[in-house]
Structures are given as structure tokens and as C-alpha cells.
Amino acid sequence: MNELVNKLRQGNRRALARAMSSVGATGHAESSLEVCLRESTGQVPWWGFTGPPGVGKSTLLDALLVHLREHGRRVGVVAVDPTSTRSDGALLGDRVRMMRHAVDDGVFIRSLATHGHHGGLSDATLHCARLLELAGYDPVLIETVGVGQNEVEIRSVADLCVVVLGPGYGDDIQLVKAGLLEIADVVAVNKCDLPEAQRLVNEVRQEFAAAARDIEVVAIEAKSGNGVPELLQRLFELDRARRTETAEASRGRRRTLGEIRRRTEFSCRQALGRAMTGPEVEQWITKLNRGECSLATVISRLAALALAELQQEADDG
Amino acid sequence: MNELVNKLRQGNRRALARAMSSVGATGHAESSLEVCLRESTGQVPWWGFTGPPGVGKSTLLDALLVHLREHGRRVGVVAVDPTSTRSDGALLGDRVRMMRHAVDDGVFIRSLATHGHHGGLSDATLHCARLLELAGYDPVLIETVGVGQNEVEIRSVADLCVVVLGPGYGDDIQLVKAGLLEIADVVAVNKCDLPEAQRLVNEVRQEFAAAARDIEVVAIEAKSGNGVPELLQRLFELDRARRTETAEASRGRRRTLGEIRRRTEFSCRQALGRAMTGPEVEQWITKLNRGECSLATVISRLAALALAELQQEADDG
């Protein structure tokens, strides 16, 4: 175990790739590595990047990697893998645009496959980001597609959240914006060579002004790199400000808190799911549909069933 | 109450709009209207439409409305409203393209604002769709933006699920596809005047073939209406097939089951949130970060707290 941790701290890429694959052991039992990671990380900032599909998040990350390397930073990236198959290595399946950094020893990119699962993604993200931190990568960049509930997930994992927007989503952009702007620390509007993007910049600025929220909106063009240094400066500033505001330890605590919450939610959902398959449920539906019992009663009984189930499981496990 | 239900059955638009606004009473207590709706609906098919932002879902719905009206159908639409403000009427805030149907008495369009909330959306959707069904609209069309967990939501509400895809999402389309194709009964690929869309049609067909899933992929061009009659025919066919396969009552049962599950999970999440603010939690985190207790212990204790809270609350309410 100590040997593994030493290898990881020295930045051994093979050990890192292997340790990343070890996450997601079934059930609640944690490996000693996971326990060790929780204890020994929490200092490095994690920056989350989210936005609607096709907005150019990978291109932006690619551009940021260039600048961060110029600043002498070693950078870790956790990206949701758009393909559902993945190799046990870290580099296959990565996005093509980022591939050129694969040969750079100062960059480690890990793709995570979603496999259509929910709930497990954040745990894997957390695990990989902690590993990257232990291996000396700073900062750690996390990329997810954000629409709907994903945005809540990234907020609970990342320290700073960059929302990437762009033109070309029709009416839906309003909906996407509504959810995403709530969680933004910085907004990057991509494709600012297009006039619609400039309109979007103004629109978002007005929305923040109306809500009296002091969030910077940076116009970028990820492909050419325009605006990317400005975005990076803003991220460094925000990091410094947060670092002086709060104690170092609080970052680790916040991550642990999020981890507990997500895992407990998952555990409750599974217990409720099992309770829902019980023979009583069919009868309850009949009664509910006839107006013979209330929804509140059903919820209370389901909660009781799930609780019993959970205790049973804890006793067994 | 009976008077209200009669008005609704007669298709009184003002009563309908008012009843739609009444949903979302806090807590578990249900109005007598909600109970009545659960008892008296479940026969009309609900078709869900989901897909990434900007793919053209509204344009498709607009085209479908034209054809459904030609078939003599009265059609209800529940659409997630891209604006966050809404009037108490049913028509303001609707998407511009669909507005021309607002003057048609055979169409009722309801926009639902998300307000950034999660969990509550499906309840409101269910309520409005049931109301539209009671008022004689058949079918009821439900439109949501689908990426990530939203797709699970629409699947638990709609009887048939149309996944709308289109070109132009870069690498992200792989990710979006992965989640969406799992829930599709039919796939409509929009913008098929573009060669990239035709490639997407072939790609999706190959994926279904490889997975031995018999899902039709329809090439459409929502703007011109090309392919929309074919899509509609497919939906009618699927509806007829399902209707003969399963008893009429099962639709209502399935909806109630989904309703129970979503409401219980939502309440459980809230109960967990309250449990997380308890004084024990800070101590647990300290212990966890020091490696003095296991994550499994914390999770099972918290889950027990949350479920007990949920049960208590449901009993009180």
C-alpha cells in the first residue's frame, strides 16, 4: 500500500492508470487507497467545465492545457468519455483534439465512460481527481456535459465552475442557460467570432446584473485561442481569492461532504427501488387509483420498508 | 369539485389553465382534483419528445400538430418552457413556432417553467398531461430537453418516447446518443437535408442492429415537414401494438408507479438534506478524513436518519 502511494506521488503513470481503474468496487466497502486519498488530498483546486453538447468544451480544455503548460503547471484532466467502450489505459478513447497532449508527461488525461449509469459517475470523477492531485497535478480540470441534473453534480465536485455557452441552440439555450447560470463562477461564451455569440455575451451579462450577481462573462474563441488567457487569469484570481477566504482543510471537507451526500442518496434510492418491487406495492397502486388511500400513506410505508431493508443490509454486510 | 371536473371534461380552456396552475402544493398532501385525475385517466397515449438542445424538437412538434389536426385529433402539448417567467395563462411564453396553433380550439399548449428546480418538473408534467387527457385531448405530447438524467424522467412519464437527434454536436453527440438511445421507441433524425444527418441515420441504425434492438430510425426535416407523416404513422402503429399487448388499465398503473417512485425519491432527498445539517455530520467528516471510521458506517447511519425522517414527515402530513 505504501509502495503504491509512493509510486503515485512520484507520478508513475502506469500506477496512476491502474489505480484509476480500481474505483467502483461494489457496495460501500472502500479500498485502503480510497481512505488514504481522502485523508491526503484537498489542497489542489479542481475546475469544472460544463455546457451544452457541442459548445466546444474539449477545444477550450485543449487551449487551456497549452497555456497552463506555459505557466509550468502539470495538469490533470477528467473527462466524461463520449464513447461507451474504453481500454484499461488512460489515453484511448480520449477526445481527438486533446490527443496531442498525450505525449506530454506534464499532462494526464483520464476519460470516464458513463455507460448510461447515473449516480456512479461522480464517485469515479472524485476518485480520479483525487488520484491526479496525489500525483502532483495542479490544477485538475473536470469536463462534463451540462443540461439538467448534471449541473448539480459538477457543482458538488468542482471548486470552481466554468459554464461554457455558445450560439446555435435555438430556443433551448434559454432553458440550458437557466440551469447553468445558477452554478457558474465564470461564464465563457465560445465562438465569439460570430455575432450571435456577442449578443449572448451581452444577454448573460444583463441577466447577472439584474440578479445583482458579480460573475465575469468572458468572450472566447476556443479554436483560435482568443480570450483563453483572459479566462485563465480570471480562474487564477478566483482561486487565490478562495484560498485566502477559507482554510485549506475546508476544500477536503467540502468534497467529503458531497461524497457522503451522493453516496447516501444512491443508497436510499436503491433501498427504495427494492422496496418498490415488494408485493404490497401493487395493492397500494390499486388503492391509490381508486382514491382509497393517500399518496402520503404510501410514501410513509415505502420509507419504512426501505429503512428495514437498509438495516437488514447493514446487519448482513 | 364535480362542477370543476365537468367543466374540465367539457374542455373549458379557462378552467383547464387554472387547474394547471394549481399543481405543486407543498408536501405530500394532494388536492381532491389530483386524486380524481389519477382515478379517471390512463387511457390516452402520451408521447414524449426528447433530444439535445437546439435539435429542433419544437419545430417537429409544430409539424406534428398540423398532421394530427388533419387526422381530426385534438392535441394537448406539455412543453418545458425555455423562459423562466410565465403568465398564469397557458399561451404566453410558448415557443414562437407553435404559436400559430394557439387560435385553434383543438390544440392546447402548456408551457412549464423549470425555474432551475429538479424533481418537481415531472410531477407538474404528470398533472398537466392528466388534465389534458381529462379534457379530451388525444394524444398528449410532452417535450423535454434530454441530456443526462432528464431522459430517465421522460421515460417514466411518457408511454412512447421519440428521441430527436441531429448533426452538429461534435464529439458530444456520442455521449448524448448513448443515454438517449436506451430509452427510444423511435428515433427521428432531423435536418436530413444535410449529409451529416444521413450519416447519423446510418450510424444509429447500425448501433441498434448491433444491439439486436428493433427500433425504427426515421429521417425527417422538421422545417419542411419531410418525413413527419412517416414518423406519425410509426407512432400510431406503436400505439396500436401496445394497446393490444397490454390492458388499458396498465397505462394508468404505470403512471402511478412512476409517480410514487419520483415523489418518494424527491422527499427522501429532501429528508436527507435536512439530516445532513445535523450536528453529527461534522464529527463524522472529521472522523472520516482521519480514517477513524468508514464511509459505509456514515452512509448507513445517514440513510437511516433520512428514511426515519421521511416516514415521520409522511405520517404527519
XYZ file of N, CA, C and O in Angstrom, chain A residues 140-303:
656
model
N -6.623 20.397 -11.410
C -7.329 19.283 -12.027
C -8.551 19.845 -12.748
O -9.337 20.590 -12.150
N -8.668 19.540 -14.033
C -9.798 20.024 -14.825
C -10.808 18.893 -15.005
O -10.433 17.767 -15.308
N -12.072 19.204 -14.803
C -13.122 18.192 -14.931
C -14.139 18.671 -15.957
O -14.671 19.773 -15.839
N -14.390 17.846 -16.956
C -15.300 18.248 -18.030
C -16.550 17.368 -18.034
O -16.449 16.149 -18.034
N -17.732 17.984 -18.016
C -18.979 17.219 -18.158
C -19.916 17.957 -19.092
O -19.815 19.166 -19.259
N -20.848 17.221 -19.677
C -21.894 17.856 -20.455
C -22.983 18.279 -19.493
O -23.459 17.476 -18.694
N -23.364 19.543 -19.540
C -24.317 20.031 -18.545
C -25.649 20.443 -19.115
O -25.745 21.418 -19.827
N -26.648 19.699 -18.808
C -28.039 20.080 -19.040
C -28.816 19.278 -18.019
O -28.568 18.088 -17.863
N -29.714 19.928 -17.331
C -30.491 19.171 -16.359
C -29.701 18.916 -15.089
O -29.014 19.802 -14.605
N -29.769 17.700 -14.591
C -29.241 17.457 -13.261
C -27.730 17.319 -13.190
O -27.159 17.401 -12.117
N -27.074 17.135 -14.342
C -25.622 17.040 -14.338
C -24.986 18.247 -13.680
O -23.958 18.153 -13.041
N -25.614 19.397 -13.878
C -25.021 20.637 -13.397
C -24.888 20.616 -11.869
O -23.955 21.167 -11.317
N -25.825 19.972 -11.203
C -25.755 19.878 -9.758
C -24.571 19.003 -9.361
O -23.845 19.290 -8.421
N -24.378 17.941 -10.128
C -23.278 17.018 -9.864
C -21.927 17.723 -9.929
O -21.123 17.604 -9.023
N -21.695 18.466 -11.008
C -20.388 19.098 -11.183
C -20.155 20.116 -10.061
O -19.054 20.235 -9.535
N -21.213 20.798 -9.673
C -21.109 21.783 -8.597
C -20.666 21.139 -7.286
O -19.957 21.742 -6.494
N -21.116 19.915 -7.070
C -20.776 19.257 -5.806
C -19.371 18.664 -5.835
O -18.859 18.245 -4.810
N -18.744 18.623 -6.998
C -17.397 18.050 -7.097
C -16.341 19.138 -7.282
O -15.340 19.171 -6.574
N -16.575 20.055 -8.225
C -15.552 21.050 -8.570
C -15.546 22.225 -7.593
O -16.566 22.547 -6.987
N -14.366 22.862 -7.459
C -14.251 24.041 -6.601
C -14.681 25.307 -7.336
O -15.279 26.202 -6.756
N -14.330 25.359 -8.616
C -14.733 26.494 -9.456
C -15.482 25.911 -10.644
O -15.078 24.890 -11.194
N -16.524 26.584 -11.055
C -17.314 26.044 -12.135
C -17.370 27.009 -13.315
O -17.867 28.130 -13.191
N -16.825 26.588 -14.448
C -16.867 27.391 -15.664
C -18.009 26.875 -16.529
O -18.030 25.704 -16.910
N -18.971 27.731 -16.800
C -20.069 27.359 -17.685
C -19.721 27.852 -19.087
O -19.439 29.032 -19.278
N -19.694 26.931 -20.040
C -19.364 27.287 -21.419
C -20.658 27.343 -22.226
O -21.429 26.384 -22.244
N -20.904 28.477 -22.835
C -22.094 28.630 -23.678
C -21.652 29.006 -25.086
O -20.498 29.382 -25.309
N -22.577 28.923 -26.017
C -22.266 29.319 -27.384
C -23.562 29.515 -28.146
O -24.626 29.138 -27.659
N -23.477 30.100 -29.341
C -24.691 30.326 -30.119
C -25.158 29.034 -30.785
O -24.408 28.065 -30.847
N -26.395 29.011 -31.244
C -26.848 27.923 -32.093
C -27.662 26.846 -31.420
O -27.671 25.714 -31.866
N -28.366 27.165 -30.349
C -29.205 26.163 -29.719
C -30.687 26.517 -29.772
O -31.494 25.919 -29.073
N -31.008 27.507 -30.598
C -32.406 27.881 -30.738
C -32.993 28.324 -29.414
O -32.298 28.887 -28.572
N -34.278 28.050 -29.243
C -34.957 28.441 -28.017
C -34.397 27.722 -26.802
O -34.471 28.222 -25.685
N -33.859 26.530 -27.034
C -33.397 25.714 -25.914
C -32.305 26.392 -25.108
O -32.115 26.071 -23.936
N -31.572 27.315 -25.714
C -30.480 27.948 -24.988
C -31.009 28.642 -23.725
O -30.336 28.689 -22.700
N -32.226 29.129 -23.781
C -32.819 29.784 -22.612
C -32.919 28.812 -21.445
O -32.624 29.138 -20.302
N -33.370 27.616 -21.775
C -33.551 26.586 -20.758
C -32.207 26.148 -20.193
O -32.017 26.015 -18.989
N -31.280 25.938 -21.108
C -29.950 25.495 -20.704
C -29.308 26.554 -19.814
O -28.767 26.247 -18.750
N -29.411 27.808 -20.251
C -28.844 28.918 -19.503
C -29.399 28.971 -18.085
O -28.654 29.113 -17.124
N -30.713 28.847 -17.995
C -31.380 28.991 -16.708
C -30.749 28.093 -15.649
O -30.445 28.526 -14.538
N -30.523 26.840 -16.028
C -29.938 25.916 -15.072
C -28.459 26.174 -14.836
O -27.977 26.142 -13.707
N -27.748 26.475 -15.915
C -26.296 26.564 -15.817
C -25.818 27.835 -15.119
O -24.845 27.807 -14.380
N -26.530 28.940 -15.362
C -26.037 30.202 -14.808
C -26.082 30.194 -13.284
O -25.309 30.885 -12.634
N -26.972 29.386 -12.723
C -27.065 29.291 -11.265
C -25.778 28.779 -10.625
O -25.490 29.082 -9.473
N -25.064 27.954 -11.368
C -23.904 27.295 -10.763
C -22.573 27.888 -11.215
O -21.522 27.446 -10.790
N -22.626 28.931 -12.073
C -21.395 29.451 -12.672
C -20.582 30.307 -11.705
O -21.136 31.113 -10.961
N -19.253 30.112 -11.720
C -18.340 31.071 -11.119
C -17.782 31.999 -12.194
O -17.442 33.145 -11.928
N -17.661 31.469 -13.390
C -17.263 32.236 -14.575
C -18.081 31.687 -15.736
O -18.363 30.490 -15.782
N -18.454 32.550 -16.679
C -19.100 32.076 -17.898
C -18.176 32.369 -19.067
O -17.651 33.480 -19.184
N -17.932 31.358 -19.900
C -17.153 31.556 -21.114
C -18.100 31.383 -22.294
O -18.723 30.336 -22.430
N -18.232 32.419 -23.112
C -19.070 32.294 -24.301
C -18.169 32.044 -25.495
O -17.341 32.885 -25.843
N -18.334 30.872 -26.082
C -17.460 30.437 -27.166
C -17.974 30.911 -28.524
O -19.101 31.355 -28.648
N -17.125 30.786 -29.513
C -17.426 31.138 -30.905
C -17.760 32.621 -31.047
O -18.693 33.008 -31.751
N -16.968 33.446 -30.337
C -17.265 34.868 -30.313
C -16.863 35.589 -31.586
O -16.965 36.813 -31.678
N -16.426 34.826 -32.585
C -16.273 35.420 -33.903
C -17.649 35.579 -34.562
O -17.800 36.364 -35.497
N -18.644 34.890 -34.038
C -19.997 35.008 -34.602
C -20.797 36.079 -33.863
O -20.746 36.154 -32.634
N -21.539 36.904 -34.608
C -22.296 37.991 -33.962
C -23.331 37.486 -32.948
O -23.582 38.145 -31.937
N -23.919 36.291 -33.179
C -24.910 35.765 -32.227
C -24.263 35.516 -30.867
O -24.918 35.606 -29.832
N -22.972 35.158 -30.886
C -22.274 34.890 -29.636
C -22.089 36.189 -28.861
O -22.232 36.223 -27.636
N -21.793 37.265 -29.581
C -21.646 38.554 -28.908
C -22.967 38.988 -28.274
O -22.986 39.538 -27.181
N -24.067 38.709 -28.963
C -25.382 39.005 -28.386
C -25.587 38.205 -27.111
O -26.108 38.711 -26.122
N -25.167 36.944 -27.149
C -25.304 36.063 -25.987
C -24.488 36.600 -24.803
O -24.961 36.597 -23.656
N -23.280 37.102 -25.088
C -22.449 37.699 -24.033
C -23.212 38.824 -23.341
O -23.313 38.868 -22.105
N -23.771 39.714 -24.149
C -24.500 40.854 -23.584
C -25.711 40.410 -22.776
O -25.985 40.936 -21.697
N -26.415 39.432 -23.313
C -27.608 38.911 -22.667
C -27.282 38.320 -21.292
O -27.967 38.591 -20.307
N -26.226 37.518 -21.259
C -25.846 36.867 -19.997
C -25.384 37.920 -18.993
O -25.735 37.865 -17.810
N -24.610 38.908 -19.475
C -24.157 39.989 -18.582
C -25.346 40.716 -17.975
O -25.363 41.025 -16.784
N -26.357 40.988 -18.812
C -27.551 41.670 -18.309
C -28.275 40.828 -17.263
O -28.748 41.349 -16.256
N -28.340 39.522 -17.511
C -29.022 38.650 -16.545
C -28.331 38.670 -15.199
O -28.979 38.738 -14.158
N -27.000 38.602 -15.212
C -26.254 38.638 -13.951
C -26.431 39.989 -13.267
O -26.583 40.057 -12.051
N -26.410 41.057 -14.070
C -26.578 42.395 -13.497
C -27.941 42.509 -12.836
O -28.080 43.015 -11.716
N -28.979 41.989 -13.516
C -30.341 42.064 -12.987
C -30.458 41.276 -11.689
O -31.233 41.640 -10.789
N -29.691 40.207 -11.576
C -29.745 39.368 -10.375
C -28.711 39.822 -9.345
O -28.549 39.171 -8.308
N -28.037 40.962 -9.647
C -27.002 41.502 -8.755
C -25.936 40.464 -8.416
O -25.485 40.359 -7.278
N -25.575 39.676 -9.407
C -24.520 38.673 -9.196
C -23.266 39.092 -9.956
O -23.322 39.421 -11.133
N -22.152 39.061 -9.247
C -20.899 39.553 -9.806
C -20.122 38.400 -10.449
O -19.140 37.901 -9.905
N -20.584 37.969 -11.597
C -19.957 36.842 -12.299
C -19.381 37.360 -13.609
O -20.077 38.030 -14.370
N -18.106 37.046 -13.851
C -17.495 37.535 -15.079
C -17.914 36.695 -16.284
O -17.995 35.467 -16.202
N -18.198 37.388 -17.391
C -18.538 36.704 -18.635
C -17.404 36.972 -19.627
O -17.169 38.118 -20.006
N -16.681 35.923 -19.997
C -15.521 36.075 -20.865
C -15.871 35.601 -22.273
O -16.372 34.490 -22.454
N -15.621 36.470 -23.259
C -15.840 36.084 -24.662
C -14.611 35.343 -25.153
O -13.495 35.852 -25.050
N -14.801 34.137 -25.657
C -13.643 33.373 -26.145
C -13.893 32.819 -27.547
O -15.023 32.831 -28.048
N -12.796 32.393 -28.152
C -12.897 31.663 -29.410
C -11.914 30.515 -29.235
O -10.715 30.649 -29.484
N -12.441 29.399 -28.743
C -11.572 28.308 -28.288
C -10.638 27.830 -29.390
O -9.479 27.500 -29.139
N -11.132 27.810 -30.618
C -10.352 27.265 -31.727
C -9.089 28.075 -31.981
O -8.010 27.523 -32.144
N -9.234 29.408 -32.004
C -8.067 30.255 -32.258
C -7.324 30.580 -30.968
O -6.200 31.054 -30.983
N -7.980 30.341 -29.825
C -7.352 30.654 -28.544
C -7.642 32.052 -28.041
O -7.246 32.416 -26.932
N -8.375 32.842 -28.833
C -8.715 34.202 -28.401
C -9.511 34.174 -27.092
O -10.475 33.425 -26.973
N -9.091 35.011 -26.152
C -9.832 35.124 -24.898
C -9.462 34.069 -23.865
O -9.822 34.196 -22.690
N -8.740 33.035 -24.278
C -8.416 31.951 -23.349
C -7.452 32.407 -22.237
O -7.655 32.065 -21.072
N -6.415 33.212 -22.570
C -5.546 33.700 -21.481
C -6.320 34.524 -20.455
O -6.066 34.431 -19.249
N -7.279 35.334 -20.924
C -8.096 36.149 -20.015
C -8.918 35.247 -19.094
O -9.051 35.505 -17.899
N -9.493 34.196 -19.661
C -10.262 33.248 -18.859
C -9.368 32.608 -17.798
O -9.744 32.502 -16.621
N -8.175 32.223 -18.206
C -7.252 31.578 -17.279
C -6.865 32.528 -16.148
O -6.832 32.136 -14.974
N -6.599 33.803 -16.494
C -6.278 34.788 -15.466
C -7.392 34.883 -14.445
O -7.162 34.940 -13.239
N -8.617 34.907 -14.941
C -9.776 35.006 -14.061
C -9.853 33.794 -13.125
O -10.154 33.927 -11.933
N -9.541 32.627 -13.644
C -9.582 31.416 -12.819
C -8.501 31.457 -11.739
O -8.753 31.111 -10.577
N -7.313 31.924 -12.112
C -6.240 32.067 -11.117
C -6.662 33.039 -10.012
O -6.461 32.783 -8.833
N -7.251 34.176 -10.418
C -7.700 35.180 -9.447
C -8.713 34.604 -8.469
O -8.619 34.783 -7.262
N -9.706 33.924 -9.035
C -10.759 33.348 -8.196
C -10.168 32.339 -7.222
O -10.564 32.288 -6.050
N -9.226 31.559 -7.710
C -8.565 30.569 -6.862
C -7.857 31.220 -5.686
O -7.983 30.773 -4.553
N -7.122 32.279 -5.996
C -6.402 32.986 -4.941
C -7.362 33.558 -3.911
O -7.148 33.457 -2.713
N -8.442 34.162 -4.408
C -9.431 34.768 -3.512
C -10.032 33.710 -2.582
O -10.140 33.928 -1.371
N -10.393 32.561 -3.152
C -10.993 31.494 -2.337
C -9.999 30.970 -1.302
O -10.347 30.625 -0.198
N -8.738 30.893 -1.726
C -7.715 30.319 -0.873
C -7.509 31.162 0.381
O -7.254 30.638 1.452
N -7.619 32.492 0.222
C -7.440 33.341 1.397
C -8.725 33.388 2.224
O -8.678 33.545 3.433
N -9.856 33.210 1.559
C -11.139 33.265 2.275
C -11.308 32.098 3.242
O -11.809 32.252 4.343
N -10.970 30.924 2.753
C -11.269 29.735 3.539
C -10.015 28.943 3.840
O -9.036 29.001 3.111
N -10.063 28.229 4.903
C -8.913 27.404 5.285
C -8.704 26.296 4.257
O -9.645 25.857 3.608
N -7.483 25.876 4.133
C -7.145 24.827 3.172
C -7.959 23.556 3.428
O -8.399 22.895 2.509
N -8.125 23.232 4.688
C -8.781 21.982 5.053
C -10.221 21.936 4.556
O -10.772 20.870 4.319
N -10.840 23.108 4.374
C -12.268 23.127 4.065
C -12.564 22.531 2.696
O -13.643 22.013 2.457
N -11.586 22.620 1.783
C -11.796 22.037 0.469
C -12.019 20.526 0.578
O -12.938 19.976 0.004
N -11.146 19.899 1.325
C -11.266 18.460 1.531
C -12.570 18.100 2.232
O -13.230 17.122 1.880
N -12.953 18.916 3.209
C -14.201 18.659 3.938
C -15.399 18.769 3.005
O -16.317 17.967 3.059
N -15.368 19.799 2.157
C -16.486 20.018 1.245
C -16.629 18.814 0.301
O -17.724 18.349 0.020
N -15.494 18.330 -0.166
C -15.546 17.184 -1.074
C -16.088 15.952 -0.367
O -16.881 15.205 -0.922
N -15.649 15.760 0.858
C -16.138 14.607 1.616
C -17.634 14.727 1.870
O -18.379 13.754 1.759
N -18.063 15.943 2.186
C -19.493 16.171 2.410
C -20.307 15.808 1.170
O -21.322 15.115 1.247
N -19.840 16.272 0.005
C -20.525 15.958 -1.247
C -20.538 14.465 -1.515
O -21.531 13.899 -1.962
N -19.418 13.827 -1.206
C -19.292 12.384 -1.415
C -20.291 11.627 -0.551
O -21.004 10.739 -1.033
N -20.377 12.010 0.720
C -21.316 11.360 1.633
C -22.742 11.532 1.115
O -23.528 10.594 1.061
N -23.047 12.743 0.707
C -24.405 13.030 0.279
C -24.783 12.198 -0.940
O -25.839 11.576 -0.988
N -23.906 12.216 -1.945
C -24.220 11.472 -3.169
C -24.347 9.982 -2.899
O -25.255 9.330 -3.378
N -23.426 9.474 -2.100
C -23.456 8.027 -1.861
C -24.669 7.619 -1.033
O -25.235 6.551 -1.238
N -25.033 8.467 -0.082
C -26.202 8.138 0.738
C -27.477 8.210 -0.097
O -28.361 7.361 0.015
N -27.552 9.215 -0.951
C -28.710 9.325 -1.845
C -28.845 8.079 -2.695
O -29.932 7.539 -2.865
N -27.723 7.643 -3.219
C -27.704 6.465 -4.066
C -28.183 5.246 -3.276
O -29.006 4.457 -3.744
N -27.683 5.151 -2.062
C -28.035 4.035 -1.195
C -29.536 4.033 -0.874
O -30.199 2.995 -0.928
N -30.071 5.204 -0.560
C -31.514 5.328 -0.281
C -32.319 4.964 -1.525
O -33.343 4.279 -1.441
N -31.870 5.448 -2.686
C -32.598 5.180 -3.930
C -32.651 3.678 -4.199
O -33.678 3.143 -4.595
N -31.555 3.028 -3.944
C -31.537 1.581 -4.179
C -32.451 0.848 -3.201
O -33.181 -0.056 -3.592
N -32.416 1.263 -1.947
C -33.282 0.635 -0.945
C -34.746 0.866 -1.303
O -35.585 -0.041 -1.211
N -35.081 2.079 -1.734
C -36.455 2.374 -2.150
C -36.824 1.556 -3.380
O -37.932 1.052 -3.492
N -35.882 1.430 -4.292
C -36.115 0.642 -5.502
C -36.467 -0.799 -5.162
O -37.391 -1.374 -5.728
N -35.738 -1.366 -4.202
C -36.033 -2.752 -3.808
C -37.379 -2.821 -3.112
O -38.167 -3.742 -3.350
N -37.676 -1.822 -2.276
C -38.964 -1.799 -1.582
C -40.125 -1.712 -2.584
O -41.197 -2.277 -2.372
N -39.856 -1.012 -3.706
C -40.910 -0.831 -4.720
C -41.292 -2.137 -5.417
O -42.329 -2.223 -6.061
N -40.421 -3.120 -5.363
C -40.735 -4.375 -6.053
C -41.520 -5.332 -5.151
O -41.890 -6.421 -5.579
N -41.764 -4.922 -3.926
C -42.496 -5.778 -2.990
C -43.945 -5.996 -3.420
O -44.491 -5.212 -4.189
N -44.569 -7.059 -2.942
C -45.935 -7.398 -3.341
C -46.981 -6.377 -2.872
O -48.034 -6.233 -3.504
N -46.655 -5.629 -1.795
C -47.625 -4.647 -1.291
C -47.884 -3.544 -2.309
O -48.981 -2.988 -2.361
N -46.839 -3.229 -3.091
C -46.911 -2.033 -3.934
C -48.056 -2.121 -4.946
O -48.781 -1.147 -5.172
N -48.241 -3.306 -5.521
C -49.332 -3.490 -6.481
C -50.680 -3.144 -5.851
O -51.533 -2.518 -6.479
N -50.851 -3.585 -4.596
C -52.114 -3.296 -3.898
C -52.262 -1.798 -3.634
O -53.343 -1.230 -3.744
N -51.138 -1.163 -3.247
C -51.188 0.278 -2.981
C -51.601 1.046 -4.226
O -52.346 2.016 -4.149
N -51.068 0.627 -5.374
C -51.416 1.332 -6.610
C -52.909 1.218 -6.873
O -53.572 2.199 -7.221
N -53.432 0.015 -6.686
C -54.870 -0.175 -6.884
C -55.653 0.753 -5.965
O -56.560 1.468 -6.400
N -55.263 0.761 -4.701
C -55.958 1.616 -3.732
C -55.825 3.091 -4.089
O -56.790 3.847 -4.028
N -54.605 3.493 -4.447
C -54.362 4.891 -4.826
C -55.232 5.273 -6.021
O -55.898 6.319 -6.007
N -55.249 4.425 -7.028
C -56.007 4.736 -8.238
C -57.515 4.748 -7.987
O -58.263 5.308 -8.771
N -57.930 4.102 -6.894
C -59.352 4.140 -6.537
C -59.650 5.252 -5.534
O -60.791 5.416 -5.129
N -58.607 5.952 -5.117
C -58.805 7.017 -4.137
C -59.040 6.486 -2.735
O -59.554 7.195 -1.870
N -58.634 5.240 -2.473
C -58.897 4.624 -1.167
C -57.769 4.857 -0.157
O -57.918 4.550 1.020
N -56.624 5.306 -0.649
C -55.584 5.699 0.305
C -54.816 6.872 -0.278
O -54.899 7.154 -1.471
N -54.088 7.568 0.589
C -53.405 8.779 0.119
C -51.977 8.468 -0.304
O -51.383 7.487 0.135
N -51.439 9.344 -1.129
C -50.059 9.218 -1.567
C -49.114 9.295 -0.370
O -48.113 8.580 -0.304
N -49.465 10.159 0.602
C -48.620 10.309 1.796
C -48.489 8.984 2.540
O -47.400 8.618 2.992
N -49.586 8.257 2.647
C -49.542 6.957 3.327
C -48.598 6.007 2.610
O -47.785 5.325 3.246
N -48.714 5.981 1.298
C -47.860 5.083 0.519
C -46.391 5.446 0.709
O -45.543 4.571 0.920
N -46.094 6.746 0.666
C -44.705 7.182 0.832
C -44.172 6.772 2.200
O -43.057 6.254 2.322
N -44.990 6.971 3.230
C -44.569 6.614 4.582
C -44.258 5.122 4.683
O -43.251 4.711 5.258
N -45.138 4.305 4.102
C -44.924 2.854 4.190
C -43.701 2.412 3.391
O -42.949 1.541 3.824
N -43.527 3.046 2.242
C -42.347 2.723 1.431
C -41.064 3.086 2.170
O -40.088 2.331 2.150
N -41.087 4.240 2.831
C -39.916 4.673 3.599
C -39.615 3.660 4.688
O -38.453 3.297 4.910
